Coordinates of C-alpha atoms and ligand atoms in Angstrom, one line a residue:
M1270 CA -36.8 0.7 -32.1
S1271 CA -36.7 2.6 -35.5
E1272 CA -33.5 5.3 -35.6
A1273 CA -34.5 8.5 -35.3
S1274 CA -32.6 10.9 -38.0
S1275 CA -33.3 13.9 -40.2
T1276 CA -34.5 11.4 -43.1
T1277 CA -37.1 9.9 -40.7
T1278 CA -40.1 9.5 -42.7
L1279 CA -44.0 9.5 -41.8
S1280 CA -46.8 7.9 -43.4
V1281 CA -50.3 9.0 -42.4
V1282 CA -53.0 6.4 -43.0
V1283 CA -56.4 7.6 -43.3
P1284 CA -59.4 5.0 -43.7
M1285 CA -62.3 6.7 -45.4
Y1286 CA -65.5 5.6 -46.4
N1287 CA -67.8 7.9 -48.1
E1288 CA -66.3 10.9 -46.5
E1289 CA -66.4 13.5 -49.3
E1290 CA -68.4 16.2 -47.0
A1291 CA -65.3 16.0 -44.3
L1292 CA -62.6 15.7 -46.9
P1293 CA -61.6 19.4 -47.5
A1294 CA -61.6 20.2 -43.9
L1295 CA -59.3 17.3 -43.6
V1296 CA -57.1 18.3 -46.2
E1297 CA -56.9 22.0 -45.1
R1298 CA -56.0 20.8 -41.5
L1299 CA -53.8 17.8 -42.2
R1300 CA -51.4 19.2 -44.6
P1301 CA -50.2 22.3 -42.5
A1302 CA -49.5 20.1 -39.5
L1303 CA -47.4 17.8 -41.7
D1304 CA -45.8 20.1 -43.5
G1305 CA -44.7 21.6 -40.3
T1306 CA -42.9 18.9 -38.8
G1307 CA -39.9 19.0 -41.5
V1308 CA -40.0 15.5 -42.2
S1309 CA -40.4 13.4 -45.3
Y1310 CA -43.9 12.0 -45.2
E1311 CA -46.8 10.5 -47.3
V1312 CA -50.4 10.4 -46.4
V1313 CA -51.8 7.2 -47.4
A1314 CA -55.7 7.6 -48.1
V1315 CA -57.4 4.6 -48.2
D1316 CA -60.5 4.7 -49.7
D1317 CA -62.6 1.9 -48.3
G1318 CA -65.1 1.3 -51.6
S1319 CA -66.6 4.7 -51.4
A1320 CA -69.7 5.0 -53.6
D1321 CA -69.7 8.9 -53.2
R1322 CA -67.2 11.6 -54.7
T1323 CA -64.5 10.7 -52.3
A1324 CA -61.9 9.1 -55.1
E1325 CA -62.7 12.1 -57.1
L1326 CA -62.1 14.5 -54.4
L1327 CA -58.9 12.7 -53.6
E1328 CA -57.6 12.9 -57.2
E1329 CA -58.3 16.7 -57.3
F1330 CA -56.5 17.3 -53.9
R1331 CA -53.6 15.1 -55.4
Q1332 CA -52.7 17.6 -58.3
T1333 CA -51.9 20.1 -55.6
W1334 CA -50.4 17.8 -52.7
P1335 CA -47.9 15.3 -54.0
E1336 CA -47.5 13.8 -51.1
L1337 CA -50.9 12.4 -51.0
R1338 CA -51.0 8.8 -51.7
I1339 CA -54.6 7.2 -52.7
V1340 CA -55.1 3.0 -52.2
K1341 CA -58.2 2.8 -53.3
L1342 CA -60.1 -0.7 -52.2
R1343 CA -62.2 -2.7 -54.4
G1344 CA -65.3 -2.7 -52.2
N1345 CA -66.2 -1.6 -48.6
S1346 CA -64.2 -4.0 -46.5
G1347 CA -64.7 -1.9 -43.2
H1348 CA -62.4 0.6 -40.8
Q1349 CA -60.1 -2.2 -39.4
A1350 CA -59.3 -3.8 -42.8
A1351 CA -58.9 -0.4 -44.4
L1352 CA -56.5 0.1 -41.7
T1353 CA -54.5 -2.7 -42.3
A1354 CA -54.5 -2.1 -46.3
G1355 CA -53.0 1.4 -45.2
L1356 CA -50.3 -0.5 -42.6
H1357 CA -49.5 -2.9 -45.4
S1358 CA -48.8 -0.1 -48.1
S1359 CA -47.1 2.6 -45.6
K1360 CA -43.3 2.8 -46.0
G1361 CA -42.5 5.6 -43.5
A1362 CA -40.4 4.8 -40.4
Y1363 CA -43.2 5.8 -38.2
V1364 CA -46.9 5.2 -39.2
A1365 CA -49.8 7.4 -37.7
S1366 CA -53.0 6.5 -38.2
I1367 CA -56.3 8.8 -38.0
D1368 CA -59.9 9.0 -38.8
A1369 CA -60.8 11.2 -41.8
D1370 CA -63.6 12.9 -40.1
L1371 CA -61.3 15.3 -38.0
Q1372 CA -62.7 14.0 -34.6
D1373 CA -58.8 13.2 -34.0
P1374 CA -56.5 16.4 -34.4
P1375 CA -54.0 16.4 -37.1
E1376 CA -52.0 18.6 -34.8
K1377 CA -51.3 16.0 -32.6
I1378 CA -49.5 14.0 -34.9
P1379 CA -46.3 16.1 -34.6
E1380 CA -46.4 15.7 -31.0
M1381 CA -46.7 12.1 -31.4
L1382 CA -43.7 11.9 -33.3
D1383 CA -41.6 13.8 -31.2
L1384 CA -42.4 11.8 -28.3
A1385 CA -41.5 8.8 -30.1
V1386 CA -38.5 9.8 -31.3
A1387 CA -37.2 11.8 -27.9
E1388 CA -38.2 8.7 -25.9
G1389 CA -37.2 5.9 -28.0
L1390 CA -41.1 4.8 -28.4
D1391 CA -42.5 2.1 -30.7
I1392 CA -46.1 3.0 -29.6
V1393 CA -47.7 6.1 -28.8
Y1394 CA -51.3 6.3 -28.2
G1395 CA -53.9 9.0 -28.9
V1396 CA -55.9 9.0 -25.7
R1397 CA -59.0 10.7 -25.5
S1398 CA -59.5 13.0 -22.4
D1399 CA -62.9 13.4 -22.6
R1400 CA -65.7 12.2 -24.6
S1401 CA -68.4 15.1 -24.0
T1402 CA -69.2 15.6 -28.1
D1403 CA -70.3 11.6 -28.0
T1404 CA -73.7 10.7 -27.4
G1405 CA -74.6 9.3 -24.0
F1406 CA -75.1 5.7 -25.7
K1407 CA -71.6 5.8 -27.2
R1408 CA -70.2 7.1 -24.0
R1409 CA -71.5 4.0 -22.1
T1410 CA -71.0 1.4 -24.8
A1411 CA -67.3 2.6 -24.9
G1412 CA -67.1 2.6 -21.3
L1413 CA -68.2 -1.1 -21.1
Y1414 CA -66.1 -2.0 -24.1
Y1415 CA -62.9 -0.9 -22.5
W1416 CA -63.8 -2.4 -19.1
L1417 CA -64.4 -5.7 -20.6
M1418 CA -61.4 -5.5 -22.8
R1419 CA -58.9 -4.8 -20.3
R1420 CA -60.1 -7.8 -18.3
I1421 CA -59.8 -10.0 -21.1
V1422 CA -56.9 -8.8 -22.7
G1423 CA -55.1 -7.1 -19.9
K1424 CA -54.1 -4.0 -18.0
Q1425 CA -51.9 -2.7 -21.2
V1426 CA -55.0 -1.8 -23.1
P1427 CA -55.3 1.8 -22.5
S1428 CA -58.9 3.0 -21.9
Q1429 CA -60.4 5.6 -24.3
A1430 CA -57.7 5.1 -27.0
G1431 CA -59.2 4.2 -30.4
D1432 CA -57.5 3.9 -33.6
F1433 CA -55.6 7.5 -33.5
R1434 CA -51.9 6.5 -33.0
L1435 CA -48.5 6.3 -34.1
L1436 CA -46.4 3.1 -34.4
S1437 CA -42.5 2.6 -35.5
R1438 CA -41.7 0.5 -38.5
E1439 CA -41.0 -2.3 -36.4
A1440 CA -44.1 -2.2 -34.6
V1441 CA -46.1 -2.2 -38.1
E1442 CA -43.9 -5.2 -39.2
A1443 CA -44.7 -7.1 -35.9
L1444 CA -48.7 -6.3 -36.9
K1445 CA -48.2 -7.4 -40.6
A1446 CA -46.6 -10.7 -39.3
L1447 CA -49.7 -11.4 -37.5
P1448 CA -51.6 -14.3 -39.2
D1449 CA -55.1 -12.6 -37.9
Q1450 CA -57.9 -12.0 -40.2
H1451 CA -60.4 -10.1 -38.3
Q1452 CA -58.0 -7.7 -36.8
V1453 CA -58.8 -5.3 -34.0
Y1454 CA -56.0 -2.9 -33.9
R1455 CA -56.8 -1.2 -30.5
L1456 CA -56.3 -4.7 -28.9
L1457 CA -53.6 -6.1 -31.3
V1458 CA -51.4 -2.7 -30.9
P1459 CA -51.0 -3.2 -26.7
W1460 CA -50.9 -6.8 -27.1
L1461 CA -47.3 -6.6 -28.8
G1462 CA -45.9 -5.2 -25.7
F1463 CA -43.6 -2.4 -27.4
P1464 CA -42.6 0.4 -25.3
S1465 CA -45.4 2.8 -25.4
G1466 CA -46.4 6.4 -24.6
E1467 CA -49.5 8.7 -24.6
V1468 CA -50.6 11.9 -26.1
T1469 CA -53.9 13.3 -24.7
Y1470 CA -56.3 14.8 -26.7
H1471 CA -59.8 16.4 -26.8
R1472 CA -62.1 14.4 -29.0
D1473 CA -63.8 16.6 -31.3
E1474 CA -67.4 16.4 -33.0
R1475 CA -67.4 14.7 -36.8
V1476 CA -66.7 18.1 -38.6
A1477 CA -69.2 16.8 -41.6
G1478 CA -71.5 13.9 -42.5
E1479 CA -72.6 11.1 -40.7
T1480 CA -71.2 8.5 -38.7
K1481 CA -70.1 5.5 -40.9
Y1482 CA -70.2 3.3 -37.9
P1483 CA -73.8 2.4 -37.2
L1484 CA -74.9 -0.1 -34.4
S1485 CA -74.3 -3.2 -36.4
K1486 CA -70.7 -2.4 -37.3
M1487 CA -70.3 -1.8 -33.6
I1488 CA -71.6 -4.8 -32.5
R1489 CA -69.4 -6.8 -35.2
L1490 CA -66.2 -5.1 -33.4
A1491 CA -67.4 -5.7 -30.3
V1492 CA -67.8 -9.8 -31.3
D1493 CA -64.3 -9.7 -33.1
S1494 CA -62.5 -7.9 -30.1
I1495 CA -63.9 -10.7 -27.7
T1496 CA -63.4 -13.9 -30.0
N1497 CA -60.1 -12.9 -31.0
F1498 CA -58.7 -12.8 -27.5
S1499 CA -60.7 -15.1 -25.6
A1500 CA -62.7 -18.3 -25.4
A1501 CA -64.4 -17.4 -22.3
P1502 CA -67.6 -17.3 -24.1
L1503 CA -67.3 -20.7 -24.6
R1504 CA -66.8 -21.7 -21.4
L1505 CA -69.6 -19.6 -20.5
A1506 CA -71.6 -21.6 -22.7
T1507 CA -70.4 -24.8 -20.6
W1508 CA -71.3 -23.1 -17.5
L1509 CA -74.8 -22.3 -18.7
G1510 CA -75.3 -26.0 -19.6
V1511 CA -74.0 -27.3 -16.1
F1512 CA -76.4 -24.6 -14.4
S1513 CA -79.5 -25.7 -16.6
F1514 CA -78.7 -29.2 -15.9
F1515 CA -78.9 -29.0 -12.3
S1516 CA -81.6 -26.6 -12.1
C1517 CA -83.5 -29.4 -13.9
F1518 CA -82.9 -31.8 -10.8
V1519 CA -84.0 -29.2 -8.5
L1520 CA -87.1 -28.6 -10.7
M1521 CA -87.6 -32.5 -10.8
A1522 CA -87.2 -32.6 -6.9
V1523 CA -89.6 -29.8 -6.3
T1524 CA -92.3 -31.6 -8.4
F1525 CA -91.6 -34.8 -6.9
V1526 CA -92.6 -33.2 -3.1
I1527 CA -95.3 -31.3 -4.4
W1528 CA -96.5 -34.8 -5.9
L1529 CA -96.2 -36.3 -2.7
V1530 CA -98.1 -33.7 -0.8
G1531 CA -100.8 -34.2 -3.0
H1532 CA -100.9 -31.0 -4.8
T1533 CA -100.4 -31.9 -8.4
V1534 CA -101.2 -29.2 -10.8
P1535 CA -101.6 -29.9 -14.5
G1536 CA -97.8 -28.6 -14.6
W1537 CA -98.0 -26.4 -17.8
T1538 CA -95.9 -23.5 -16.4
S1539 CA -93.3 -25.5 -15.2
L1540 CA -93.2 -27.4 -18.6
F1541 CA -92.8 -24.5 -20.5
V1542 CA -90.5 -22.6 -18.1
A1543 CA -88.2 -25.8 -18.1
M1544 CA -88.5 -25.9 -22.0
L1545 CA -87.9 -22.2 -22.7
F1546 CA -84.9 -22.4 -20.3
L1547 CA -83.1 -25.3 -22.1
G1548 CA -84.3 -24.1 -25.4
G1549 CA -82.6 -20.5 -24.7
V1550 CA -79.5 -22.0 -23.3
Q1551 CA -79.2 -24.6 -26.1
L1552 CA -79.5 -21.6 -28.8
I1553 CA -77.0 -19.8 -26.8
C1554 CA -74.2 -22.5 -26.8
V1555 CA -75.0 -23.1 -30.4
G1556 CA -74.7 -19.6 -31.3
L1557 CA -71.4 -19.3 -29.2
L1558 CA -69.7 -22.3 -31.0
G1559 CA -71.0 -21.1 -34.5
E1560 CA -68.8 -17.5 -34.0
Y1561 CA -65.8 -19.5 -33.3
I1562 CA -66.4 -22.1 -35.9
G1563 CA -66.9 -19.2 -38.4
R1564 CA -63.6 -18.0 -37.4
I1565 CA -61.8 -20.9 -37.7
Y1566 CA -63.6 -21.5 -41.2
T1567 CA -62.3 -18.1 -42.6
A1568 CA -59.1 -18.9 -40.7
V1569 CA -58.6 -21.9 -42.6
Q1570 CA -59.8 -20.4 -45.9
R1571 CA -57.1 -17.8 -45.7
R1572 CA -58.9 -14.9 -47.7
P1573 CA -57.5 -11.9 -47.7
T1574 CA -59.8 -8.8 -46.1
F1575 CA -59.2 -6.3 -48.6
F1576 CA -58.3 -6.1 -52.3
I1577 CA -56.3 -3.0 -53.4
G1578 CA -57.6 -2.1 -57.0
Y1579 CA -55.5 1.1 -57.3
D1580 CA -52.4 2.8 -55.8
S1581 CA -51.6 6.1 -56.9
D1582 CA -47.9 5.5 -56.3
A1583 CA -47.2 3.7 -59.4
S1584 CA -43.5 3.6 -58.7
P1585 CA -42.5 -0.1 -58.5
A1586 CA -42.3 -1.3 -54.7
K1587 CA -38.7 -0.8 -53.4
G1588 CA -37.2 -2.8 -50.5
P1589 CA -39.0 -5.0 -48.2
E1590 CA -41.0 -2.2 -46.6
A1591 CA -43.0 -1.9 -49.6
K1592 CA -43.9 -5.4 -49.6
G1593 CA -47.6 -6.3 -49.7
S1594 CA -48.5 -2.3 -50.8
G1595 CA -51.1 -2.0 -53.1
A1596 CA -51.5 -3.7 -56.3
K1597 CA -51.6 -1.7 -59.5
G1598 CA -53.6 -3.0 -62.5
S1599 CA -56.8 -5.1 -62.1
G1600 CA -58.0 -8.7 -62.1
A1601 CA -55.7 -11.2 -61.0
K1602 CA -52.8 -9.4 -60.7
G1603 CA -54.8 -7.8 -58.0
R1604 CA -55.7 -10.8 -56.2
E1605 CA -52.1 -11.9 -56.2
N1606 CA -51.6 -8.6 -54.3
A1607 CA -54.0 -8.5 -52.0
G1608 CA -53.3 -8.6 -48.3
V1609 CA -54.6 -10.3 -45.5
Ligands
UDP218 N1 -64.6 3.6 -42.0 C1 -64.2 3.2 -43.0 N2 -64.8 1.8 -43.5 C2 -65.8 1.7 -43.0 C3 -66.4 2.5 -41.8 C4 -65.8 3.7 -41.8 O1 -62.9 3.3 -43.6 O2 -66.8 0.5 -43.4 C5 -63.7 4.8 -41.5 C6 -64.3 6.3 -41.7 O3 -64.4 7.1 -43.0 C7 -63.7 7.1 -40.9 C8 -63.1 6.1 -39.9 O4 -63.5 4.8 -40.2 O5 -62.4 8.0 -41.1 C9 -64.1 6.2 -38.7 O6 -65.5 5.9 -38.5 P1 -66.3 7.2 -37.9 O7 -66.0 8.6 -37.5 O8 -67.8 7.2 -39.1 O9 -66.6 6.3 -36.8 P2 -67.1 7.2 -35.2 O10 -66.3 8.1 -35.0 O11 -68.4 7.6 -35.5 O12 -67.2 5.8 -34.4
MG219 MG1 -65.6 9.4 -36.4

């Protein structure tokens, strides 16, 4: 556990992708909330390859807000990879992460910090007390997701905790040391098993702009979550295979009896049913194998999941906590400093 003291520093990681509309409102609320803590802090704004005016606006805000640090990724790498870039770049004794769209209230960060320091916790989760502002579809899919994850990963996964949380430096270093490629932090963090606490909050509506999580990204996150923590789908493929194998015997026996009784019919229906069933099972199994083989492939390649193109904190990296932080410059140097 990190020692709490008057020199406690806080990093706040904010991944953002095309958030030009939400950014002014975020700065307006985040800055007073952090200034009020009385601790030294940095805000690590991770620009996840935005194509709008996000980068420009960040530079503007930085003119009057020196604590704002800009880490710009070379391309859109996804929310979790942007979080990884932020964690690797952060220097604080505590690191909070928050979305840019003000669905998570920045005013809760000081509360999280106080709780962590007072009770000696390494993790403080922001837990949504209600999701009434989310759509019915999002609520139902989220409910199913957390139910499944608690079964797969374990009961320590808090239901209704997203990526709004506070971590101690020790927990951050433990996460950075993991060799995972497709990180899903809402599962990895509880899996670490550090002492943890919770702060509940009301989940607001996105302050401006559109969601940056279309259905395709939600499905990717769900697939990453399952395959990162469980080989059960592979076993499901085996069971489906066994089931179809025995049902074929049953089908053969039934057909034989029908033939004995003398009511043989041309058999098109049963033939097609069997063909479709087996074809379906085989494709499911091949697809499942493909998911895991894809993961083995990317793990063997060990390619970084993000490239930092620019870090506004131009000072040379100091001390071990700055290891892996953003690459300054471009080309080969950027690659050397790329995170995993
Ligand atoms: N985000 C990102 N990269 C992406 C998609 C999203 O950095 O490829 C950021 C986004 O800007 C926001 C956070 O991740 O700060 C959560 O996204 P969003 O609020 O759109 O998701 P939702 O709340 O709708 O699930
Ligand atoms: Mg959001």
